[in-house]
mmCIF file of C-alpha atoms in Angstrom:
data_model
loop_
_atom_site.group_PDB
_atom_site.id
_atom_site.type_symbol
_atom_site.label_atom_id
_atom_site.label_comp_id
_atom_site.label_asym_id
_atom_site.label_seq_id
_atom_site.Cartn_x
_atom_site.Cartn_y
_atom_site.Cartn_z
ATOM 1 C CA TYR A 201 -16.753 -7.248 1.935
ATOM 2 C CA VAL A 202 -13.880 -8.703 3.955
ATOM 3 C CA ARG A 203 -14.957 -12.249 2.887
ATOM 4 C CA HIS A 204 -15.010 -11.034 -0.802
ATOM 5 C CA GLN A 205 -11.555 -9.690 -0.628
ATOM 6 C CA LYS A 206 -10.032 -12.730 1.038
ATOM 7 C CA LEU A 207 -11.118 -14.822 -2.094
ATOM 8 C CA LYS A 208 -8.767 -12.704 -4.519
ATOM 9 C CA PHE A 209 -5.723 -14.373 -3.621
ATOM 10 C CA GLN A 210 -7.113 -17.938 -3.651
ATOM 11 C CA LYS A 211 -8.606 -17.470 -7.125
ATOM 12 C CA MET A 212 -5.282 -16.227 -8.680
ATOM 13 C CA PRO A 213 -3.530 -19.337 -10.397
ATOM 14 C CA ALA A 214 -0.021 -19.938 -8.658
ATOM 15 C CA ALA A 215 2.014 -19.231 -11.936
ATOM 16 C CA ASN A 216 0.317 -15.888 -12.069
ATOM 17 C CA ARG A 217 1.100 -15.035 -8.448
ATOM 18 C CA GLU A 218 4.802 -15.996 -9.082
ATOM 19 C CA PHE A 219 5.063 -13.831 -12.444
ATOM 20 C CA ASN A 220 3.347 -10.983 -10.806
ATOM 21 C CA ASP A 221 5.532 -11.102 -7.629
ATOM 22 C CA ARG A 222 8.805 -10.998 -9.806
ATOM 23 C CA ARG A 223 7.464 -8.103 -11.913
ATOM 24 C CA LEU A 224 6.056 -6.191 -9.104
ATOM 25 C CA TYR A 225 9.392 -6.581 -7.126
ATOM 26 C CA ALA A 226 11.391 -5.112 -9.977
ATOM 27 C CA CYS A 227 9.060 -2.327 -10.480
ATOM 28 C CA LEU A 228 8.876 -1.256 -6.904
ATOM 29 C CA LYS A 229 12.621 -1.753 -6.383
ATOM 30 C CA SER A 230 13.269 0.667 -9.278
ATOM 31 C CA ARG A 231 10.576 3.070 -8.107
ATOM 32 C CA PHE A 232 11.852 3.361 -4.519
ATOM 33 C CA GLU A 233 15.490 3.703 -5.533
ATOM 34 C CA SER A 234 14.486 6.732 -7.615
ATOM 35 C CA LEU A 235 13.159 8.411 -4.581
ATOM 36 C CA ASN A 236 16.766 8.834 -3.295
ATOM 37 C CA TYR A 237 15.418 8.208 0.350
ATOM 38 C CA ALA A 238 17.608 6.790 3.208
ATOM 39 C CA PHE A 239 15.358 3.628 3.861
ATOM 40 C CA LYS A 240 18.094 1.933 5.799
ATOM 41 C CA GLY A 241 16.959 1.406 9.421
ATOM 42 C CA LYS A 242 13.485 2.625 8.991
ATOM 43 C CA SER A 243 10.303 0.871 10.075
ATOM 44 C CA VAL A 244 7.717 0.138 7.375
ATOM 45 C CA ILE A 245 4.083 -0.862 7.261
ATOM 46 C CA CYS A 246 2.763 -2.068 3.964
ATOM 47 C CA LEU A 247 -0.964 -2.038 3.740
ATOM 48 C CA GLY A 248 -2.731 -4.576 1.579
ATOM 49 C CA ALA A 249 0.452 -6.469 1.049
ATOM 50 C CA ARG A 250 -0.907 -9.692 -0.335
ATOM 51 C CA GLN A 251 2.260 -11.870 -1.036
ATOM 52 C CA GLY A 252 4.647 -9.516 0.641
ATOM 53 C CA THR A 253 6.564 -8.410 -2.423
ATOM 54 C CA GLU A 254 6.732 -4.830 -1.210
ATOM 55 C CA VAL A 255 7.730 -5.881 2.321
ATOM 56 C CA ARG A 256 10.700 -7.765 0.732
ATOM 57 C CA VAL A 257 11.772 -4.705 -1.443
ATOM 58 C CA PHE A 258 11.931 -2.636 1.818
ATOM 59 C CA THR A 259 13.811 -5.488 3.662
ATOM 60 C CA ASP A 260 16.308 -5.612 0.911
ATOM 61 C CA PHE A 261 16.865 -1.745 1.418
ATOM 62 C CA GLY A 262 17.650 -2.455 5.192
ATOM 63 C CA CYS A 263 14.188 -1.721 6.724
ATOM 64 C CA LEU A 264 12.239 -3.357 9.416
ATOM 65 C CA ALA A 265 9.093 -4.018 7.283
ATOM 66 C CA ILE A 266 5.834 -5.829 8.029
ATOM 67 C CA GLY A 267 2.841 -6.168 5.805
ATOM 68 C CA ILE A 268 -0.804 -6.640 6.697
ATOM 69 C CA ASP A 269 -3.579 -8.039 4.478
ATOM 70 C CA LEU A 270 -6.981 -9.541 4.744
ATOM 71 C CA ASN A 271 -5.740 -12.778 3.166
ATOM 72 C CA PRO A 272 -1.902 -13.099 3.568
ATOM 73 C CA GLY A 273 -1.912 -16.544 2.173
ATOM 74 C CA PRO A 274 -0.445 -19.712 3.798
ATOM 75 C CA GLU A 275 3.001 -19.570 5.594
ATOM 76 C CA ASN A 276 3.732 -15.939 4.505
ATOM 77 C CA LYS A 277 6.572 -14.773 6.793
ATOM 78 C CA TYR A 278 6.117 -11.211 5.431
ATOM 79 C CA VAL A 279 2.516 -10.514 5.864
ATOM 80 C CA VAL A 280 0.296 -10.925 8.730
ATOM 81 C CA TYR A 281 -3.496 -10.720 8.843
ATOM 82 C CA GLY A 282 -4.836 -7.299 9.158
ATOM 83 C CA ASP A 283 -7.327 -4.871 8.003
ATOM 84 C CA PHE A 284 -6.174 -1.338 6.974
ATOM 85 C CA ARG A 285 -9.300 0.129 8.249
ATOM 86 C CA ASP A 286 -8.424 -1.104 11.834
ATOM 87 C CA ILE A 287 -4.703 -1.519 11.983
ATOM 88 C CA GLN A 288 -3.637 -3.616 14.884
ATOM 89 C CA TYR A 289 -0.439 -1.681 15.761
ATOM 90 C CA PRO A 290 -0.117 1.266 18.262
ATOM 91 C CA ASP A 291 0.129 4.918 17.309
ATOM 92 C CA ASN A 292 3.131 6.526 15.840
ATOM 93 C CA VAL A 293 5.299 3.320 15.567
ATOM 94 C CA PHE A 294 6.167 3.346 11.822
ATOM 95 C CA ASP A 295 8.508 5.650 9.926
ATOM 96 C CA ILE A 296 6.963 4.713 6.438
ATOM 97 C CA ALA A 297 3.740 3.436 5.256
ATOM 98 C CA TYR A 298 3.295 2.053 1.689
ATOM 99 C CA THR A 299 0.377 1.119 -0.059
ATOM 100 C CA ASN A 300 -1.076 0.464 -3.666
ATOM 101 C CA SER A 301 -4.398 -0.773 -2.494
ATOM 102 C CA LEU A 302 -6.483 2.314 -1.273
ATOM 103 C CA ASP A 303 -8.799 1.645 -4.010
ATOM 104 C CA HIS A 304 -9.831 -1.503 -2.129
ATOM 105 C CA SER A 305 -10.935 0.276 0.897
ATOM 106 C CA TRP A 306 -14.739 0.766 1.196
ATOM 107 C CA ASP A 307 -14.114 3.447 3.901
ATOM 108 C CA ILE A 308 -11.264 5.700 2.779
ATOM 109 C CA ILE A 309 -11.657 8.175 5.522
ATOM 110 C CA LYS A 310 -11.258 5.566 8.262
ATOM 111 C CA THR A 311 -8.383 4.175 6.288
ATOM 112 C CA ILE A 312 -6.552 7.399 6.034
ATOM 113 C CA ALA A 313 -7.085 7.984 9.725
ATOM 114 C CA GLU A 314 -5.719 4.635 10.588
ATOM 115 C CA ILE A 315 -2.620 5.128 8.345
ATOM 116 C CA LEU A 316 -1.870 8.603 9.976
ATOM 117 C CA ARG A 317 -2.440 7.000 13.377
ATOM 118 C CA VAL A 318 0.200 4.444 13.063
ATOM 119 C CA VAL A 319 2.969 6.618 11.096
ATOM 120 C CA LYS A 320 5.068 8.840 13.302
ATOM 121 C CA PRO A 321 4.689 12.541 12.982
ATOM 122 C CA GLY A 322 7.109 13.606 10.204
ATOM 123 C CA GLY A 323 6.817 10.035 8.749
ATOM 124 C CA VAL A 324 6.518 9.228 5.061
ATOM 125 C CA LEU A 325 3.517 7.954 3.189
ATOM 126 C CA ILE A 326 4.270 6.477 -0.243
ATOM 127 C CA ILE A 327 1.049 5.822 -2.108
ATOM 128 C CA ASP A 328 0.562 4.129 -5.772
ATOM 129 C CA ALA A 329 -2.931 5.095 -6.828
ATOM 130 C CA MET A 330 -4.505 3.755 -10.027
ATOM 131 C CA GLU A 331 -6.785 6.246 -11.692
ATOM 132 C CA GLY A 332 -9.455 6.667 -14.251
ATOM 133 C CA GLY A 333 -12.555 4.505 -13.890
ATOM 134 C CA ARG A 334 -11.154 1.109 -13.209
ATOM 135 C CA VAL A 335 -13.423 -0.243 -10.703
ATOM 136 C CA GLY A 336 -13.270 -3.957 -11.146
ATOM 137 C CA GLN A 337 -14.345 -7.157 -9.164
ATOM 138 C CA TYR A 338 -12.252 -6.280 -6.128
ATOM 139 C CA GLU A 339 -11.901 -2.498 -5.984
ATOM 140 C CA ALA A 340 -14.275 -0.436 -3.892
ATOM 141 C CA LEU A 341 -13.428 2.955 -4.921
ATOM 142 C CA ASP A 342 -12.417 4.980 -7.949
ATOM 143 C CA TRP A 343 -11.027 8.498 -8.567
ATOM 144 C CA GLU A 344 -10.589 10.165 -11.874
ATOM 145 C CA SER A 345 -7.533 11.841 -10.601
ATOM 146 C CA SER A 346 -5.131 11.069 -7.744
ATOM 147 C CA ASP A 347 -5.588 14.800 -6.866
ATOM 148 C CA ARG A 348 -8.783 13.903 -5.172
ATOM 149 C CA LEU A 349 -7.113 11.416 -3.066
ATOM 150 C CA ILE A 350 -4.254 13.712 -2.292
ATOM 151 C CA GLU A 351 -6.725 16.251 -1.115
ATOM 152 C CA LEU A 352 -8.117 13.878 1.558
ATOM 153 C CA PHE A 353 -4.501 13.369 2.956
ATOM 154 C CA ILE A 354 -3.711 17.232 2.839
ATOM 155 C CA LYS A 355 -7.082 17.999 4.818
ATOM 156 C CA ARG A 356 -5.520 15.837 7.424
ATOM 157 C CA ASN A 357 -2.337 17.898 7.855
ATOM 158 C CA CYS A 358 -0.059 15.922 5.458
ATOM 159 C CA VAL A 359 2.306 17.558 3.046
ATOM 160 C CA LEU A 360 2.715 16.614 -0.482
ATOM 161 C CA MET A 361 6.402 16.190 -1.275
ATOM 162 C CA ASN A 362 6.506 14.529 -4.547
ATOM 163 C CA LYS A 363 3.994 13.303 -7.226
ATOM 164 C CA PHE A 364 4.885 11.436 -10.586
ATOM 165 C CA PRO A 365 3.177 9.330 -12.917
ATOM 166 C CA ILE A 366 3.808 5.472 -13.015
ATOM 167 C CA SER A 367 3.201 2.962 -15.763
ATOM 168 C CA GLN A 368 4.518 -0.282 -14.367
ATOM 169 C CA PRO A 369 2.978 -2.768 -13.182
ATOM 170 C CA TRP A 370 -0.028 -0.521 -13.391
ATOM 171 C CA SER A 371 -0.616 2.977 -14.575
ATOM 172 C CA GLY A 372 -1.391 5.764 -12.098
ATOM 173 C CA THR A 373 0.347 7.982 -9.958
ATOM 174 C CA CYS A 374 2.916 7.595 -7.038
ATOM 175 C CA PHE A 375 2.858 10.394 -4.429
ATOM 176 C CA LEU A 376 4.758 10.931 -1.261
ATOM 177 C CA LEU A 377 3.503 12.788 1.755
ATOM 178 C CA ILE A 378 4.691 13.784 5.126
ATOM 179 C CA ASN A 379 2.563 12.971 8.075
ATOM 180 C CA GLY A 380 2.068 16.466 9.647
ATOM 181 C CA ASP A 381 0.245 15.169 12.922
#
C-alpha cells in the first residue's frame, strides 16, 4: 500500500502539479478565511500534504505549519516524509490538524487515533472529505456521507463545531471538530 501511494506524485505530469497547486491554494485560502478563525501563531500539521500547498496557506496566515506525506517529492521544504497512521511527532504538540486525505488511509481507526494523539486537547481538526462512491486507483476508503466519518471522531470525544458543503477543487464536505481529549 505504501509503495503504491508513493507512486501517485511521480505519475502526475509536472504541468498538472503546478496547475493543481495554484487552484488548490486559492480554494483553501478562501475556505480557511471563511472560517473566521485566528490562525496566526498556531502550530499546524497537514496530513497527506503532497506538495505542501495547504502548508503554504497556513504559513501565509502566520502559522508554524508542517506537512507529512508518504512521498513529499524532491526538495520539498514544506513537507517531510511521514505516515499519518504513525505520526512521528510527540503527543499534544499541534493546535490544528488539516487533511483532505482520509480516503487514502487503509486503517481509518488508527489514523484518527494518531491525529487525536498529536493535536492538543481543545485543538481544532479541519477535514475535507469527498463523498459518494469515488474510490479510485489511490483511495482506500469511501463513505456515502461524511456523517459516517464524523461519527468516528465523535466516538473519540471530538465535538463537531461546523460542517458545510464544498465544491472546489473537489466536491464533498468540510467539517471542523474540537479535540475533546
